[in-house]
Coordinates of C-alpha atoms and ligand atoms in Angstrom, one line a residue:
X1 CA 129.5 71.1 181.2
X2 CA 133.0 73.5 182.7
X3 CA 134.8 71.5 184.9
X4 CA 137.7 73.2 187.1
X5 CA 141.6 72.5 187.7
X6 CA 144.8 73.4 189.9
X7 CA 148.1 72.2 188.5
X8 CA 151.7 74.0 190.6
X9 CA 154.4 73.1 188.3
X10 CA 158.2 74.0 188.9
X11 CA 160.4 75.1 187.2
X12 CA 163.8 73.9 186.0
X13 CA 167.0 74.5 185.8
X14 CA 169.1 73.4 182.8
X15 CA 172.8 71.0 183.2
X16 CA 172.9 71.5 179.0
X17 CA 171.6 74.6 177.9
X18 CA 168.9 74.7 175.1
X19 CA 169.9 77.9 173.0
X20 CA 168.9 78.4 169.2
X21 CA 166.2 76.6 167.5
X22 CA 165.5 74.8 164.0
X23 CA 162.2 75.7 164.3
X24 CA 161.3 78.9 166.4
X25 CA 157.9 78.7 167.1
X26 CA 156.8 75.4 167.7
X27 CA 160.9 75.4 169.7
X28 CA 162.0 72.6 168.1
X29 CA 166.3 72.5 169.0
X30 CA 169.5 72.4 167.8
X31 CA 170.4 70.0 170.6
X32 CA 169.3 68.3 173.4
X33 CA 169.2 69.8 176.7
X34 CA 168.9 68.0 180.4
X35 CA 167.4 69.7 183.2
X36 CA 167.3 69.1 186.8
X37 CA 163.2 70.0 187.7
X38 CA 163.4 72.9 191.2
X39 CA 160.5 72.0 193.9
X40 CA 160.3 75.6 195.6
X41 CA 160.0 77.4 192.3
X42 CA 156.7 76.8 191.0
X43 CA 153.9 78.3 189.1
X44 CA 150.1 77.6 190.3
X45 CA 147.6 77.4 187.7
X46 CA 144.0 77.1 187.9
X47 CA 142.1 76.9 184.7
X48 CA 138.2 76.4 184.5
X49 CA 136.4 75.0 181.1
X50 CA 133.1 76.5 180.1
X51 CA 130.7 75.8 176.7
X52 CA 130.3 79.0 175.1
X53 CA 132.3 81.2 173.0
X54 CA 134.2 84.8 174.4
X55 CA 137.5 85.5 175.3
X56 CA 139.5 83.3 177.1
X57 CA 140.1 85.4 180.8
X58 CA 143.3 85.7 182.1
X59 CA 144.3 87.1 185.5
X60 CA 147.1 87.0 188.1
X61 CA 146.7 86.4 191.2
X62 CA 148.2 87.8 194.4
X63 CA 148.8 86.7 197.5
X64 CA 146.0 88.3 199.8
X65 CA 144.1 85.9 197.4
X66 CA 142.5 89.0 195.3
X67 CA 142.7 88.5 191.3
X68 CA 144.3 91.3 189.0
X69 CA 144.5 92.1 185.1
X70 CA 148.0 90.9 183.8
X71 CA 150.2 92.6 181.1
X72 CA 148.7 92.7 177.5
X73 CA 151.7 91.0 176.4
X74 CA 150.9 87.5 179.1
X75 CA 147.4 87.7 178.1
X76 CA 148.3 87.0 174.7
X77 CA 151.0 84.4 175.0
X78 CA 148.3 82.6 177.7
X79 CA 145.5 82.4 174.5
X80 CA 147.7 81.8 172.2
X81 CA 149.1 78.6 174.1
X82 CA 145.1 77.6 175.1
X83 CA 143.6 78.2 171.2
X84 CA 146.9 75.5 170.5
X85 CA 145.0 73.2 173.8
X86 CA 141.7 72.9 171.6
X87 CA 142.9 72.7 168.7
X88 CA 145.3 69.9 169.8
X89 CA 142.4 68.6 171.3
X90 CA 139.6 68.9 169.2
X91 CA 137.8 71.0 171.9
X92 CA 135.9 74.3 171.7
X93 CA 134.6 76.8 174.6
X94 CA 136.8 79.5 176.5
X95 CA 139.1 79.6 179.7
X96 CA 139.5 81.0 182.7
X97 CA 142.8 81.4 183.8
X98 CA 144.3 82.6 187.0
X99 CA 148.6 82.0 187.8
X100 CA 150.6 83.2 190.2
X101 CA 154.2 82.9 190.8
X102 CA 156.1 81.7 193.9
X103 CA 159.3 83.8 192.8
X104 CA 160.0 87.2 190.4
X105 CA 158.7 86.4 186.8
X106 CA 161.3 86.9 183.9
X107 CA 164.7 87.1 186.1
X108 CA 166.7 84.4 184.4
X109 CA 164.3 81.4 186.6
X110 CA 162.2 80.0 184.3
X111 CA 158.6 81.6 184.8
X112 CA 157.9 80.4 181.6
X113 CA 158.5 76.9 181.7
X114 CA 156.7 76.1 185.1
X115 CA 154.6 78.4 184.2
X116 CA 153.1 76.9 180.9
X117 CA 154.0 73.4 181.5
X118 CA 150.6 74.5 184.5
X119 CA 148.9 75.5 181.9
X120 CA 148.9 72.3 180.1
X121 CA 148.7 70.4 182.6
X122 CA 145.9 72.5 183.9
X123 CA 143.8 73.3 181.1
X124 CA 143.6 70.0 179.4
X125 CA 142.5 68.1 183.0
X126 CA 139.9 71.1 183.1
X127 CA 138.5 70.1 179.4
X128 CA 138.8 65.8 181.7
X129 CA 141.1 64.6 179.3
X130 CA 144.5 63.0 181.5
X131 CA 147.4 63.3 178.4
X132 CA 150.7 61.1 179.0
X133 CA 153.6 63.4 179.9
X134 CA 155.2 62.7 176.6
X135 CA 152.3 64.2 175.4
X136 CA 152.0 67.1 178.0
X137 CA 155.7 67.9 177.6
X138 CA 154.9 67.9 173.8
X139 CA 151.4 70.2 174.1
X140 CA 154.1 72.7 176.9
X141 CA 157.1 72.6 174.1
X142 CA 153.9 74.2 171.6
X143 CA 153.7 77.3 173.7
X144 CA 157.0 77.9 172.3
X145 CA 158.9 78.3 175.8
X146 CA 160.8 75.0 175.0
X147 CA 161.9 74.8 178.4
X148 CA 158.5 73.6 179.5
X149 CA 158.5 70.4 177.8
X150 CA 160.9 70.0 180.6
X151 CA 158.2 71.2 183.7
X152 CA 156.0 68.2 183.3
X153 CA 157.7 65.5 185.4
X154 CA 160.4 65.3 188.5
X155 CA 163.9 64.6 188.2
X156 CA 166.0 64.8 185.7
X157 CA 165.1 64.9 182.2
X158 CA 166.1 65.5 178.5
X159 CA 164.9 66.9 175.9
X160 CA 164.4 66.0 173.3
X161 CA 165.1 62.2 174.2
X162 CA 162.9 60.9 171.6
X163 CA 160.3 62.2 168.4
X164 CA 161.3 65.3 165.9
X165 CA 158.4 67.2 164.9
X166 CA 155.5 67.8 167.4
X167 CA 156.2 64.5 168.8
X168 CA 159.6 66.0 170.1
X169 CA 159.4 65.9 173.9
X170 CA 161.7 65.4 177.3
X171 CA 162.0 62.3 179.2
X172 CA 162.9 61.5 182.7
X173 CA 166.7 60.2 183.1
X174 CA 166.6 59.6 186.7
X175 CA 164.5 60.1 189.4
X176 CA 164.1 63.2 192.3
X177 CA 164.9 61.1 194.8
X178 CA 168.3 59.1 192.7
X179 CA 170.2 62.0 193.2
X180 CA 169.2 65.2 196.1
X181 CA 171.0 67.7 194.4
X182 CA 170.2 71.8 195.3
X183 CA 169.9 74.8 193.8
X184 CA 171.0 78.0 195.9
X185 CA 169.5 81.0 193.7
X186 CA 170.8 83.8 194.3
X187 CA 169.2 87.0 192.6
X188 CA 171.4 89.0 191.2
X189 CA 168.7 91.8 190.0
X190 CA 164.9 90.6 190.0
X191 CA 163.5 92.9 187.4
X192 CA 162.4 91.6 184.3
X193 CA 165.3 90.8 181.6
X194 CA 164.7 93.0 178.4
X195 CA 165.4 90.4 176.1
X196 CA 163.7 87.6 175.6
X197 CA 164.4 84.0 175.3
X198 CA 162.9 83.5 172.3
X199 CA 165.2 86.3 170.6
X200 CA 168.3 84.9 172.3
X201 CA 167.9 81.7 169.8
X202 CA 167.1 83.4 167.3
X203 CA 170.4 85.8 168.0
X204 CA 172.7 82.7 168.6
X205 CA 173.3 81.4 165.3
X206 CA 174.3 85.0 164.3
X207 CA 177.7 84.0 166.8
X208 CA 181.0 83.2 166.0
X209 CA 181.4 80.5 169.1
X210 CA 177.5 79.0 167.6
X211 CA 178.7 76.2 165.6
X212 CA 182.1 75.5 167.9
X213 CA 179.6 74.8 170.6
X214 CA 177.6 72.2 168.6
X215 CA 181.3 70.2 168.3
X216 CA 181.5 70.6 171.7
X217 CA 177.9 69.6 172.5
X218 CA 177.9 65.5 172.5
X219 CA 181.1 65.3 175.1
X220 CA 178.8 67.2 177.5
X221 CA 176.4 65.3 177.2
X222 CA 177.6 62.3 177.3
X223 CA 179.3 63.8 180.5
X224 CA 176.4 65.0 182.6
X225 CA 174.4 62.0 181.6
X226 CA 177.4 59.9 182.7
X227 CA 177.4 62.5 185.9
X228 CA 173.9 61.6 187.1
X229 CA 173.9 58.2 186.6
X230 CA 176.5 58.3 188.8
X231 CA 175.9 60.4 191.1
X232 CA 179.2 62.1 190.6
X233 CA 179.4 65.8 191.6
X234 CA 183.0 65.8 190.2
X235 CA 182.1 64.9 186.6
X236 CA 179.1 67.1 186.4
X237 CA 180.7 70.5 188.0
X238 CA 182.6 71.7 184.9
X239 CA 180.6 70.8 182.6
X240 CA 178.2 72.9 184.1
X241 CA 179.8 75.9 184.2
X242 CA 181.3 75.7 180.5
X243 CA 177.3 75.6 180.1
X244 CA 176.7 78.5 181.9
X245 CA 179.4 81.0 180.5
X246 CA 179.3 79.6 176.6
X247 CA 175.5 80.8 176.6
X248 CA 176.5 84.0 178.2
X249 CA 179.7 84.2 175.8
X250 CA 177.8 83.3 172.5
X251 CA 175.2 85.9 173.9
X252 CA 177.4 88.1 174.0
X253 CA 178.3 88.2 171.2
X254 CA 175.6 87.5 168.9
X255 CA 174.6 90.4 166.6
X256 CA 173.0 92.7 168.4
X257 CA 175.1 91.5 171.7
X258 CA 172.4 90.4 174.5
X259 CA 174.1 91.3 178.4
X260 CA 172.1 89.3 180.4
X261 CA 174.7 89.8 183.7
X262 CA 174.3 92.6 185.8
X263 CA 177.5 93.8 188.5
X264 CA 176.7 90.8 191.0
X265 CA 176.6 88.3 188.8
X266 CA 180.3 88.8 188.6
X267 CA 180.7 88.7 192.9
X268 CA 178.7 85.5 193.5
X269 CA 180.3 83.1 190.7
X270 CA 183.5 84.2 192.2
X271 CA 182.4 83.5 195.2
X272 CA 181.2 80.1 193.7
X273 CA 184.9 79.9 192.2
X274 CA 186.3 80.8 195.8
X275 CA 184.0 78.1 197.5
X276 CA 185.4 74.7 195.4
X277 CA 189.2 76.0 196.2
X278 CA 188.3 75.3 199.7
X279 CA 186.6 72.6 199.2
X280 CA 182.9 72.5 199.5
X281 CA 181.7 70.9 196.0
X282 CA 179.9 73.5 194.5
X283 CA 179.1 74.9 190.7
X284 CA 177.6 77.9 189.1
X285 CA 175.0 77.7 186.1
X286 CA 172.9 80.6 185.0
X287 CA 169.9 80.9 182.7
X288 CA 168.7 83.9 180.4
X289 CA 169.5 86.2 183.1
X290 CA 172.3 87.8 185.2
X291 CA 170.9 85.3 188.7
X292 CA 172.7 82.4 189.4
X293 CA 172.1 79.0 190.4
X294 CA 174.8 77.0 192.5
X295 CA 174.1 73.6 193.1
X296 CA 175.6 71.3 195.4
X297 CA 175.1 68.2 197.3
X298 CA 172.9 68.7 199.7
X299 CA 175.6 68.6 202.7
X300 CA 177.0 71.9 201.3
X301 CA 173.9 73.5 200.7
X302 CA 174.3 75.3 204.0
X303 CA 178.3 76.9 203.5
X304 CA 177.0 77.7 199.8
X305 CA 173.8 79.7 201.6
X306 CA 176.0 81.1 203.7
X307 CA 179.0 82.4 202.0
X308 CA 176.3 83.5 198.7
X309 CA 174.2 85.4 201.3
X310 CA 177.2 88.2 202.1
X311 CA 177.4 89.0 198.0
X312 CA 177.1 92.4 198.1
X313 CA 174.5 94.1 196.2
X314 CA 172.6 90.6 195.9
X315 CA 168.4 90.3 196.4
X316 CA 167.7 87.6 197.6
X317 CA 168.7 84.0 197.5
X318 CA 165.6 81.1 197.3
X319 CA 166.9 78.3 198.3
X320 CA 165.9 75.2 196.2
X321 CA 166.5 71.6 195.5
X322 CA 165.3 68.6 192.8
X323 CA 161.6 68.4 192.8
X324 CA 159.3 65.8 192.0
X325 CA 157.6 67.2 189.6
X326 CA 153.8 69.2 188.8
X327 CA 151.0 68.1 191.6
X328 CA 147.0 68.6 191.0
X329 CA 146.1 71.2 194.0
X330 CA 142.7 71.7 195.7
X331 CA 143.7 75.3 196.5
X332 CA 141.7 77.2 193.5
X333 CA 142.9 80.3 193.3
X334 CA 139.8 81.0 191.7
Ligands
LIG1 C1 168.8 79.5 178.8 O1 162.4 79.9 174.8 O2 162.3 77.5 177.2 O3 166.6 78.6 180.1 O4 160.4 80.8 177.3 O5 162.5 81.7 178.4 O6 161.8 79.4 179.6 P1 161.4 81.0 178.6 O7 162.4 80.5 177.7 P2 163.7 79.1 176.8 O8 164.5 78.9 176.2 C2 164.7 79.1 177.8 C3 166.6 79.1 177.9 C4 167.2 79.2 178.8 C5 168.0 77.5 178.8 C6 167.6 75.9 178.6 O9 166.7 76.4 179.6 O10 167.5 75.7 178.9

């Protein structure tokens, strides 16, 4: 028996960051994180399940519809994740996978979050299964990309919201319709980053600032939950920037140190500050990369886009916003 499914699954941007883990392989985080699911930045994944033995096939789908071989490390990551899915579901057989991103891989937009959530949803559907969102979140997390656990639903999510060990999963705390926030993603550099997030999690506790961050987090988590519940951008903005700067402060002071910033990063941060001083609500956040996500209410998106587009040296701007989460598609990649 064979089954095929295609899923479009979005990236997400963390307001409160996942940085540091108590279990690196199973991606059990040190602290809860809160994110917004995106829309335009997504991965599309087609999974076909076929009976029989042999290696899983993993391809990258190109814009012209052709399939190319994926890099070895990428193939290894996908096959490992498919092994976990086989183990979890008790099913055998192999998969043919084709995948494509709407944005550059490894450049600070969570490509593994959208990629692994798409893979978990497509592979289980290809097996004829329909796990609920909690189980999909756990399955996505088991890829080792913890942020993937927050890409299985739309709106605003907290992870872990409940459950410990392997039951550690994300939950929606507000729907996409609740608050129409935008994310203007400014690419400071679109090349692949040199130090993975996974390595960053490992090094985090070696920073002298890591312990202090853990003391500050409960108040920030509360403020973020309240800001989302009350759609209070003035409450959210300072928390967003504190979180982004602290993540990089910890990375830069880890042993060995990790520097994700590039020269345009600072110029973009300065532009966001100027916008705010001029009365335009906007706040910057960043993941483990040089790019800056400018979060703003829908009314200020145009002004933000105009201002950041003029920053010298940037590699591009992607206009995104809160999204409704993964969806199935009939347009298969293979
Ligand atoms: C800085 O281990 O989930 O984005 O596998 O690269 O997606 P990837 O990273 P993961 O760590 C994410 C770290 C972060 C903050 C966050 O998304 O919470």
